[in-house]
PDB file of C-alpha atoms in Angstrom:
ATOM      1  CA  MET I  25      -8.621  -4.669  12.949  1.00  0.00           C
ATOM      2  CA  SER I  26      -7.177  -8.130  12.269  1.00  0.00           C
ATOM      3  CA  ASP I  27      -5.463 -10.214  14.864  1.00  0.00           C
ATOM      4  CA  PRO I  28      -1.827  -8.914  14.975  1.00  0.00           C
ATOM      5  CA  VAL I  29      -0.364 -12.354  14.546  1.00  0.00           C
ATOM      6  CA  VAL I  30      -2.572 -13.052  11.521  1.00  0.00           C
ATOM      7  CA  VAL I  31      -1.783  -9.826   9.745  1.00  0.00           C
ATOM      8  CA  LEU I  32       1.940 -10.166  10.451  1.00  0.00           C
ATOM      9  CA  ASP I  33       1.890 -13.692   9.088  1.00  0.00           C
ATOM     10  CA  ASP I  34       0.020 -12.443   5.985  1.00  0.00           C
ATOM     11  CA  LEU I  35       2.558  -9.652   5.553  1.00  0.00           C
ATOM     12  CA  ARG I  36       5.340 -12.187   5.673  1.00  0.00           C
ATOM     13  CA  ASP I  37       3.588 -14.366   3.073  1.00  0.00           C
ATOM     14  CA  GLU I  38       2.889 -11.448   0.796  1.00  0.00           C
ATOM     15  CA  SER I  39       6.519 -10.430   0.952  1.00  0.00           C
ATOM     16  CA  GLU I  40       7.764 -13.900   0.289  1.00  0.00           C
ATOM     17  CA  GLU I  41       5.523 -14.250  -2.759  1.00  0.00           C
ATOM     18  CA  LEU I  42       7.048 -11.095  -4.223  1.00  0.00           C
ATOM     19  CA  ASP I  43      10.485 -12.245  -3.217  1.00  0.00           C
ATOM     20  CA  VAL I  44      10.072 -15.390  -5.330  1.00  0.00           C
ATOM     21  CA  LEU I  45       9.087 -13.208  -8.288  1.00  0.00           C
ATOM     22  CA  VAL I  46      12.209 -11.013  -8.176  1.00  0.00           C
ATOM     23  CA  ALA I  47      14.843 -13.362  -6.780  1.00  0.00           C
ATOM     24  CA  ALA I  48      15.460 -15.091 -10.094  1.00  0.00           C
ATOM     25  CA  LEU I  49      15.630 -11.930 -12.224  1.00  0.00           C
ATOM     26  CA  THR I  50      18.772 -11.055 -14.153  1.00  0.00           C
ATOM     27  CA  GLU I  51      20.472  -7.748 -13.487  1.00  0.00           C
ATOM     28  CA  GLU I  52      18.994  -6.458 -16.752  1.00  0.00           C
ATOM     29  CA  GLN I  53      15.473  -7.419 -15.707  1.00  0.00           C
ATOM     30  CA  TRP I  54      15.850  -5.422 -12.497  1.00  0.00           C
ATOM     31  CA  GLY I  55      15.908  -2.380 -14.790  1.00  0.00           C
ATOM     32  CA  THR I  56      12.566  -3.209 -16.414  1.00  0.00           C
ATOM     33  CA  PRO I  57      10.211  -0.217 -16.347  1.00  0.00           C
ATOM     34  CA  THR I  58       7.015  -0.593 -14.314  1.00  0.00           C
ATOM     35  CA  PRO I  59       3.652   1.161 -14.605  1.00  0.00           C
ATOM     36  CA  ALA I  60       4.863   3.800 -12.099  1.00  0.00           C
ATOM     37  CA  PRO I  61       6.505   6.612 -14.108  1.00  0.00           C
ATOM     38  CA  ARG I  62      10.318   6.489 -14.054  1.00  0.00           C
ATOM     39  CA  TRP I  63      10.346   3.530 -11.647  1.00  0.00           C
ATOM     40  CA  THR I  64      11.940   0.224 -12.577  1.00  0.00           C
ATOM     41  CA  ILE I  65      11.555  -3.035 -10.697  1.00  0.00           C
ATOM     42  CA  ALA I  66      14.610  -2.034  -8.685  1.00  0.00           C
ATOM     43  CA  HIS I  67      12.860   1.213  -7.658  1.00  0.00           C
ATOM     44  CA  GLN I  68       9.824  -0.738  -6.497  1.00  0.00           C
ATOM     45  CA  ILE I  69      11.862  -3.061  -4.259  1.00  0.00           C
ATOM     46  CA  ALA I  70      14.117  -0.195  -3.078  1.00  0.00           C
ATOM     47  CA  HIS I  71      10.920   1.725  -2.027  1.00  0.00           C
ATOM     48  CA  LEU I  72       9.707  -1.258   0.010  1.00  0.00           C
ATOM     49  CA  ALA I  73      13.101  -1.582   1.695  1.00  0.00           C
ATOM     50  CA  TRP I  74      13.204   2.170   2.392  1.00  0.00           C
ATOM     51  CA  THR I  75       9.724   2.163   3.886  1.00  0.00           C
ATOM     52  CA  ASP I  76      10.429  -0.886   6.039  1.00  0.00           C
ATOM     53  CA  ARG I  77      13.444   0.974   7.391  1.00  0.00           C
ATOM     54  CA  ALA I  78      11.251   3.988   8.225  1.00  0.00           C
ATOM     55  CA  ALA I  79       8.665   1.746   9.901  1.00  0.00           C
ATOM     56  CA  LEU I  80      11.398   0.048  11.934  1.00  0.00           C
ATOM     57  CA  LEU I  81      12.646   3.452  13.090  1.00  0.00           C
ATOM     58  CA  ALA I  82       9.111   4.507  14.053  1.00  0.00           C
ATOM     59  CA  ALA I  83       8.570   1.333  16.080  1.00  0.00           C
ATOM     60  CA  THR I  84      11.985   1.315  17.853  1.00  0.00           C
ATOM     61  CA  ASP I  85      13.543   4.780  17.717  1.00  0.00           C
ATOM     62  CA  ALA I  86      11.123   7.713  18.050  1.00  0.00           C
ATOM     63  CA  ALA I  87      13.934  10.276  17.950  1.00  0.00           C
ATOM     64  CA  GLY I  88      15.432   8.749  14.785  1.00  0.00           C
ATOM     65  CA  PHE I  89      12.063   8.702  13.087  1.00  0.00           C
ATOM     66  CA  ALA I  90      11.431  12.326  14.054  1.00  0.00           C
ATOM     67  CA  ALA I  91      14.658  13.249  12.225  1.00  0.00           C
ATOM     68  CA  GLU I  92      13.453  11.330   9.174  1.00  0.00           C
ATOM     69  CA  THR I  93      10.117  13.130   9.344  1.00  0.00           C
ATOM     70  CA  GLU I  94      11.881  16.467   9.269  1.00  0.00           C
ATOM     71  CA  LYS I  95      13.592  15.423   6.021  1.00  0.00           C
ATOM     72  CA  ALA I  96      10.263  14.417   4.586  1.00  0.00           C
ATOM     73  CA  LEU I  97       8.643  17.696   5.511  1.00  0.00           C
ATOM     74  CA  ALA I  98      11.522  19.594   3.907  1.00  0.00           C
ATOM     75  CA  ALA I  99      10.961  17.833   0.561  1.00  0.00           C
ATOM     76  CA  PRO I 100       7.387  16.364   0.576  1.00  0.00           C
ATOM     77  CA  ASP I 101       7.285  15.924  -3.179  1.00  0.00           C
ATOM     78  CA  ARG I 102      10.713  14.317  -3.476  1.00  0.00           C
ATOM     79  CA  PHE I 103      11.581  12.241  -0.421  1.00  0.00           C
ATOM     80  CA  VAL I 104       9.791   9.108  -1.557  1.00  0.00           C
ATOM     81  CA  ASP I 105      11.412   9.140  -5.034  1.00  0.00           C
ATOM     82  CA  GLU I 106      14.806   9.989  -3.571  1.00  0.00           C
ATOM     83  CA  GLY I 107      14.633   6.970  -1.234  1.00  0.00           C
ATOM     84  CA  ALA I 108      13.719   4.714  -4.132  1.00  0.00           C
ATOM     85  CA  GLU I 109      16.438   6.136  -6.383  1.00  0.00           C
ATOM     86  CA  GLU I 110      19.111   5.678  -3.783  1.00  0.00           C
ATOM     87  CA  GLY I 111      18.270   2.016  -3.325  1.00  0.00           C
ATOM     88  CA  ALA I 112      17.843   1.350  -7.031  1.00  0.00           C
ATOM     89  CA  GLU I 113      21.436   2.275  -7.626  1.00  0.00           C
ATOM     90  CA  LEU I 114      22.604  -0.709  -5.575  1.00  0.00           C
ATOM     91  CA  PRO I 115      23.585  -3.992  -7.258  1.00  0.00           C
ATOM     92  CA  PRO I 116      20.415  -6.162  -7.356  1.00  0.00           C
ATOM     93  CA  ALA I 117      21.836  -8.812  -5.008  1.00  0.00           C
ATOM     94  CA  GLU I 118      22.666  -6.154  -2.395  1.00  0.00           C
ATOM     95  CA  LEU I 119      19.251  -4.476  -2.764  1.00  0.00           C
ATOM     96  CA  LEU I 120      17.499  -7.849  -2.413  1.00  0.00           C
ATOM     97  CA  ALA I 121      19.524  -8.645   0.694  1.00  0.00           C
ATOM     98  CA  ARG I 122      18.743  -5.219   2.173  1.00  0.00           C
ATOM     99  CA  TRP I 123      15.003  -5.708   1.583  1.00  0.00           C
ATOM    100  CA  ARG I 124      15.064  -9.180   3.138  1.00  0.00           C
ATOM    101  CA  THR I 125      16.965  -8.146   6.221  1.00  0.00           C
ATOM    102  CA  GLY I 126      14.867  -5.033   6.725  1.00  0.00           C
ATOM    103  CA  ARG I 127      11.520  -6.768   6.517  1.00  0.00           C
ATOM    104  CA  GLU I 128      12.702  -9.506   8.893  1.00  0.00           C
ATOM    105  CA  ARG I 129      13.787  -6.946  11.451  1.00  0.00           C
ATOM    106  CA  LEU I 130      10.493  -5.147  11.090  1.00  0.00           C
ATOM    107  CA  GLN I 131       8.594  -8.358  11.666  1.00  0.00           C
ATOM    108  CA  GLU I 132      10.542  -8.892  14.905  1.00  0.00           C
ATOM    109  CA  ALA I 133       9.992  -5.323  16.059  1.00  0.00           C
ATOM    110  CA  LEU I 134       6.261  -5.330  15.381  1.00  0.00           C
ATOM    111  CA  ARG I 135       5.723  -8.672  17.073  1.00  0.00           C
ATOM    112  CA  ALA I 136       7.479  -7.241  20.152  1.00  0.00           C
ATOM    113  CA  VAL I 137       5.207  -4.216  20.460  1.00  0.00           C
ATOM    114  CA  PRO I 138       2.922  -4.702  23.529  1.00  0.00           C
ATOM    115  CA  PRO I 139      -0.843  -4.764  22.966  1.00  0.00           C
ATOM    116  CA  GLY I 140      -2.191  -1.238  22.666  1.00  0.00           C
ATOM    117  CA  GLY I 141       1.261   0.194  21.932  1.00  0.00           C
ATOM    118  CA  ARG I 142       1.432   2.963  19.358  1.00  0.00           C
ATOM    119  CA  PHE I 143       4.211   4.846  17.608  1.00  0.00           C
ATOM    120  CA  PRO I 144       4.529   7.832  15.243  1.00  0.00           C
ATOM    121  CA  TRP I 145       4.061   7.700  11.465  1.00  0.00           C
ATOM    122  CA  TYR I 146       3.702  10.134   8.604  1.00  0.00           C
ATOM    123  CA  GLY I 147      -0.034  10.169   9.180  1.00  0.00           C
ATOM    124  CA  PRO I 148      -1.764   9.339  12.489  1.00  0.00           C
ATOM    125  CA  PRO I 149       0.163   7.292  15.074  1.00  0.00           C
ATOM    126  CA  MET I 150       0.216   3.550  14.333  1.00  0.00           C
ATOM    127  CA  SER I 151      -0.403   0.339  16.319  1.00  0.00           C
ATOM    128  CA  ALA I 152       1.609  -2.721  15.321  1.00  0.00           C
ATOM    129  CA  PRO I 153      -1.388  -4.353  13.562  1.00  0.00           C
ATOM    130  CA  ALA I 154      -2.116  -1.097  11.691  1.00  0.00           C
ATOM    131  CA  MET I 155       1.523  -0.816  10.568  1.00  0.00           C
ATOM    132  CA  ALA I 156       1.586  -4.401   9.439  1.00  0.00           C
ATOM    133  CA  THR I 157      -1.604  -3.826   7.514  1.00  0.00           C
ATOM    134  CA  ALA I 158      -0.143  -0.707   5.880  1.00  0.00           C
ATOM    135  CA  ARG I 159       3.099  -2.602   4.955  1.00  0.00           C
ATOM    136  CA  LEU I 160       1.053  -5.466   3.493  1.00  0.00           C
ATOM    137  CA  MET I 161      -0.962  -2.949   1.426  1.00  0.00           C
ATOM    138  CA  GLU I 162       2.181  -1.341   0.020  1.00  0.00           C
ATOM    139  CA  THR I 163       3.846  -4.704  -0.581  1.00  0.00           C
ATOM    140  CA  TRP I 164       0.891  -5.938  -2.519  1.00  0.00           C
ATOM    141  CA  ALA I 165       0.552  -2.711  -4.528  1.00  0.00           C
ATOM    142  CA  HIS I 166       4.207  -2.494  -5.467  1.00  0.00           C
ATOM    143  CA  GLY I 167       4.250  -6.211  -6.093  1.00  0.00           C
ATOM    144  CA  ARG I 168       1.384  -5.635  -8.556  1.00  0.00           C
ATOM    145  CA  ASP I 169       3.586  -3.128 -10.417  1.00  0.00           C
ATOM    146  CA  VAL I 170       6.424  -5.603 -10.569  1.00  0.00           C
ATOM    147  CA  ALA I 171       4.129  -8.381 -11.832  1.00  0.00           C
ATOM    148  CA  ASP I 172       2.639  -6.115 -14.454  1.00  0.00           C
ATOM    149  CA  ALA I 173       6.118  -5.124 -15.654  1.00  0.00           C
ATOM    150  CA  LEU I 174       6.994  -8.813 -16.029  1.00  0.00           C
ATOM    151  CA  GLY I 175       3.665  -9.821 -17.604  1.00  0.00           C
ATOM    152  CA  VAL I 176       2.913 -12.107 -14.639  1.00  0.00           C
ATOM    153  CA  VAL I 177      -0.626 -12.591 -13.430  1.00  0.00           C
ATOM    154  CA  ARG I 178      -0.822 -12.984  -9.601  1.00  0.00           C
ATOM    155  CA  PRO I 179      -4.213 -14.412  -8.539  1.00  0.00           C
ATOM    156  CA  PRO I 180      -5.839 -12.396  -5.759  1.00  0.00           C
ATOM    157  CA  THR I 181      -5.761 -14.041  -2.322  1.00  0.00           C
ATOM    158  CA  ALA I 182      -7.607 -13.671   0.967  1.00  0.00           C
ATOM    159  CA  ARG I 183      -4.769 -11.348   2.075  1.00  0.00           C
ATOM    160  CA  LEU I 184      -6.557  -8.599   0.051  1.00  0.00           C
ATOM    161  CA  ARG I 185      -8.978  -8.298   2.982  1.00  0.00           C
ATOM    162  CA  HIS I 186      -6.298  -6.215   4.775  1.00  0.00           C
ATOM    163  CA  VAL I 187      -5.965  -3.882   1.782  1.00  0.00           C
ATOM    164  CA  ALA I 188      -9.731  -3.516   1.538  1.00  0.00           C
ATOM    165  CA  TRP I 189      -9.961  -2.773   5.263  1.00  0.00           C
ATOM    166  CA  ILE I 190      -7.362  -0.041   5.219  1.00  0.00           C
ATOM    167  CA  GLY I 191      -8.832   1.405   2.005  1.00  0.00           C
ATOM    168  CA  HIS I 192     -12.217   1.745   3.691  1.00  0.00           C
ATOM    169  CA  ARG I 193     -10.675   3.208   6.867  1.00  0.00           C
ATOM    170  CA  ALA I 194      -8.731   5.770   4.858  1.00  0.00           C
ATOM    171  CA  ARG I 195     -11.884   7.260   3.297  1.00  0.00           C
ATOM    172  CA  ASP I 196     -11.743  10.591   5.173  1.00  0.00           C
ATOM    173  CA  TYR I 197      -7.953  10.907   4.631  1.00  0.00           C
ATOM    174  CA  ALA I 198      -8.470  10.836   0.882  1.00  0.00           C
ATOM    175  CA  PHE I 199     -10.665  13.905   1.168  1.00  0.00           C
ATOM    176  CA  LEU I 200      -8.591  15.776   3.773  1.00  0.00           C
ATOM    177  CA  VAL I 201      -5.270  15.305   1.925  1.00  0.00           C
ATOM    178  CA  ARG I 202      -6.885  17.151  -0.986  1.00  0.00           C
ATOM    179  CA  GLY I 203      -8.279  19.931   1.138  1.00  0.00           C
ATOM    180  CA  LEU I 204     -11.839  18.701   0.792  1.00  0.00           C
ATOM    181  CA  PRO I 205     -14.351  18.274   3.626  1.00  0.00           C
ATOM    182  CA  ALA I 206     -14.819  14.651   4.627  1.00  0.00           C
ATOM    183  CA  PRO I 207     -18.339  13.265   4.241  1.00  0.00           C
ATOM    184  CA  THR I 208     -20.415  13.287   7.315  1.00  0.00           C
ATOM    185  CA  GLU I 209     -22.548  10.212   6.420  1.00  0.00           C
ATOM    186  CA  PRO I 210     -21.297   6.677   6.948  1.00  0.00           C
ATOM    187  CA  PHE I 211     -20.657   4.587   3.823  1.00  0.00           C
ATOM    188  CA  ARG I 212     -21.556   0.974   3.162  1.00  0.00           C
ATOM    189  CA  VAL I 213     -18.981  -0.992   1.189  1.00  0.00           C
ATOM    190  CA  GLU I 214     -19.837  -4.474  -0.069  1.00  0.00           C
ATOM    191  CA  LEU I 215     -17.092  -6.366  -1.895  1.00  0.00           C
ATOM    192  CA  ALA I 216     -17.004  -9.732  -3.647  1.00  0.00           C
ATOM    193  CA  ALA I 217     -13.981 -11.525  -2.201  1.00  0.00           C
ATOM    194  CA  PRO I 218     -11.729 -13.800  -4.337  1.00  0.00           C
ATOM    195  CA  ASP I 219     -13.279 -16.918  -2.778  1.00  0.00           C
ATOM    196  CA  GLY I 220     -16.836 -15.812  -3.541  1.00  0.00           C
ATOM    197  CA  SER I 221     -17.651 -14.572   0.012  1.00  0.00           C
ATOM    198  CA  SER I 222     -18.423 -10.969   0.892  1.00  0.00           C
ATOM    199  CA  TRP I 223     -16.406  -8.401   2.755  1.00  0.00           C
ATOM    200  CA  THR I 224     -18.581  -5.666   4.161  1.00  0.00           C
ATOM    201  CA  TYR I 225     -17.957  -2.411   6.011  1.00  0.00           C
ATOM    202  CA  GLY I 226     -20.265   0.225   7.418  1.00  0.00           C
ATOM    203  CA  PRO I 227     -23.977   0.118   8.350  1.00  0.00           C
ATOM    204  CA  GLU I 228     -26.327  -1.860   6.139  1.00  0.00           C
ATOM    205  CA  ASP I 229     -28.757   1.053   5.856  1.00  0.00           C
ATOM    206  CA  ALA I 230     -26.191   3.673   4.743  1.00  0.00           C
ATOM    207  CA  ALA I 231     -27.408   5.724   1.792  1.00  0.00           C
ATOM    208  CA  GLN I 232     -23.875   6.136   0.380  1.00  0.00           C
ATOM    209  CA  ARG I 233     -22.750   2.766  -0.994  1.00  0.00           C
ATOM    210  CA  VAL I 234     -19.918   1.177  -2.979  1.00  0.00           C
ATOM    211  CA  THR I 235     -20.221  -2.370  -4.360  1.00  0.00           C
ATOM    212  CA  GLY I 236     -18.134  -4.511  -6.621  1.00  0.00           C
ATOM    213  CA  PRO I 237     -15.142  -6.863  -6.815  1.00  0.00           C
ATOM    214  CA  ALA I 238     -12.666  -6.691  -3.899  1.00  0.00           C
ATOM    215  CA  LEU I 239      -9.743  -6.814  -6.321  1.00  0.00           C
ATOM    216  CA  ASP I 240     -10.992  -3.733  -8.172  1.00  0.00           C
ATOM    217  CA  PHE I 241     -11.525  -1.865  -4.895  1.00  0.00           C
ATOM    218  CA  CYS I 242      -8.000  -2.726  -3.687  1.00  0.00           C
ATOM    219  CA  LEU I 243      -6.477  -1.679  -7.025  1.00  0.00           C
ATOM    220  CA  LEU I 244      -8.385   1.593  -6.849  1.00  0.00           C
ATOM    221  CA  VAL I 245      -7.478   2.599  -3.272  1.00  0.00           C
ATOM    222  CA  THR I 246      -3.847   1.830  -3.997  1.00  0.00           C
ATOM    223  CA  GLN I 247      -4.179   3.874  -7.197  1.00  0.00           C
ATOM    224  CA  ARG I 248      -3.170   1.036  -9.465  1.00  0.00           C
ATOM    225  CA  VAL I 249      -6.159   1.459 -11.726  1.00  0.00           C
ATOM    226  CA  HIS I 250      -8.366   4.299 -12.927  1.00  0.00           C
ATOM    227  CA  ARG I 251     -11.916   4.475 -11.635  1.00  0.00           C
ATOM    228  CA  ASP I 252     -13.288   3.993 -15.185  1.00  0.00           C
ATOM    229  CA  ASP I 253     -11.467   0.657 -15.498  1.00  0.00           C
ATOM    230  CA  THR I 254     -13.178  -1.020 -12.545  1.00  0.00           C
ATOM    231  CA  ALA I 255     -16.556  -2.736 -12.068  1.00  0.00           C
ATOM    232  CA  LEU I 256     -17.198  -0.767  -8.882  1.00  0.00           C
ATOM    233  CA  VAL I 257     -20.629   0.842  -8.513  1.00  0.00           C
ATOM    234  CA  ALA I 258     -21.214   3.915  -6.369  1.00  0.00           C
ATOM    235  CA  ALA I 259     -24.564   4.988  -5.029  1.00  0.00           C
ATOM    236  CA  GLY I 260     -24.597   8.598  -3.797  1.00  0.00           C
ATOM    237  CA  GLU I 261     -22.687  11.726  -4.756  1.00  0.00           C
ATOM    238  CA  ASP I 262     -20.184  11.434  -1.895  1.00  0.00           C
ATOM    239  CA  ALA I 263     -19.475   7.766  -2.670  1.00  0.00           C
ATOM    240  CA  GLU I 264     -18.849   8.597  -6.333  1.00  0.00           C
ATOM    241  CA  GLN I 265     -16.500  11.419  -5.387  1.00  0.00           C
ATOM    242  CA  TRP I 266     -14.625   9.094  -3.015  1.00  0.00           C
ATOM    243  CA  LEU I 267     -13.970   6.569  -5.784  1.00  0.00           C
ATOM    244  CA  ALA I 268     -12.422   9.375  -7.849  1.00  0.00           C
ATOM    245  CA  ILE I 269      -9.867  10.255  -5.152  1.00  0.00           C
ATOM    246  CA  ALA I 270      -9.583   7.091  -2.991  1.00  0.00           C
ATOM    247  CA  GLN I 271      -6.134   6.641  -1.416  1.00  0.00           C
ATOM    248  CA  ALA I 272      -5.120   4.042   1.130  1.00  0.00           C
ATOM    249  CA  PHE I 273      -1.542   5.220   1.615  1.00  0.00           C
ATOM    250  CA  ALA I 274      -0.143   8.106   3.698  1.00  0.00           C
ATOM    251  CA  GLY I 275       1.549  11.140   2.196  1.00  0.00           C
ATOM    252  CA  PRO I 276       0.565  13.756  -0.384  1.00  0.00           C
ATOM    253  CA  ALA I 277      -2.400  13.159  -2.669  1.00  0.00           C
ATOM    254  CA  GLY I 278      -1.493  10.604  -5.291  1.00  0.00           C
ATOM    255  CA  SER I 279      -1.944  11.305  -8.995  1.00  0.00           C
ATOM    256  CA  GLY I 280      -3.505   7.910  -9.764  1.00  0.00           C
ATOM    257  CA  ARG I 281      -3.342   6.052 -13.028  1.00  0.00           C
ATOM    258  CA  ALA I 282      -4.650   7.110 -16.409  1.00  0.00           C
ATOM    259  CA  PRO I 283      -7.590   5.231 -17.934  1.00  0.00           C
ATOM    260  CA  GLU I 284      -6.591   2.157 -19.874  1.00  0.00           C
ATOM    261  CA  GLY I 285      -7.386   3.706 -23.244  1.00  0.00           C
ATOM    262  CA  ALA I 286      -5.290   6.778 -22.501  1.00  0.00           C
ATOM    263  CA  ARG I 287      -2.030   4.940 -21.782  1.00  0.00           C
ATOM    264  CA  GLU I 288       0.700   4.829 -24.359  1.00  0.00           C
TER     265      GLU I 288
END
């Protein structure tokens, strides 16, 4: 796990980079469709604001978060979309202000969590560094959708190491959320980082292996790209199956993205 101050700083920087991208948009541009079905740019930012609010509740108001969890359990296939739709109906300036305020309050709350402190979440309980890592992962992934919608290329940064870390850590979750037995063997993951260095996870002698560009791995575990459209290489049957279902985010199993050639 990264130093909590470092990952919180990186979360702030990732959010600010996306903020610059959307702050100058016209009201019409906020309605631009993104690669996520039925989601506009407004839906993407509304989802981030909604999830920041949920994370703030989890970190500061366990009872309030428990009530939100009951709503989620009552509508597991709809609650994420409903939260995004509600926020997307706001005027863009109001939505942007809500996202800014919410993420600032979450930063303050996470920085105030004592070392070793944990709080509930939709998956396993979270520490402050783990929550910050999860928020960075989602901010980057939804920011990718926004950038793609606008035709903007955002160069990968060293902040992707947090996305890669949580993607590797969530290996078993990807199997369990689909009702599949998690692999019993450790995996070795070797990724080529944006600066040319290597990010590695797992024992060097593991038989099950995944290698390739860190950007491709991060896109895959956030389900922003189809397995066939990556340069990732799997060695071992379990590793190959993982790449077909990899999921770094909590919640029901994601549907992923269609192969590039199958998109309209």
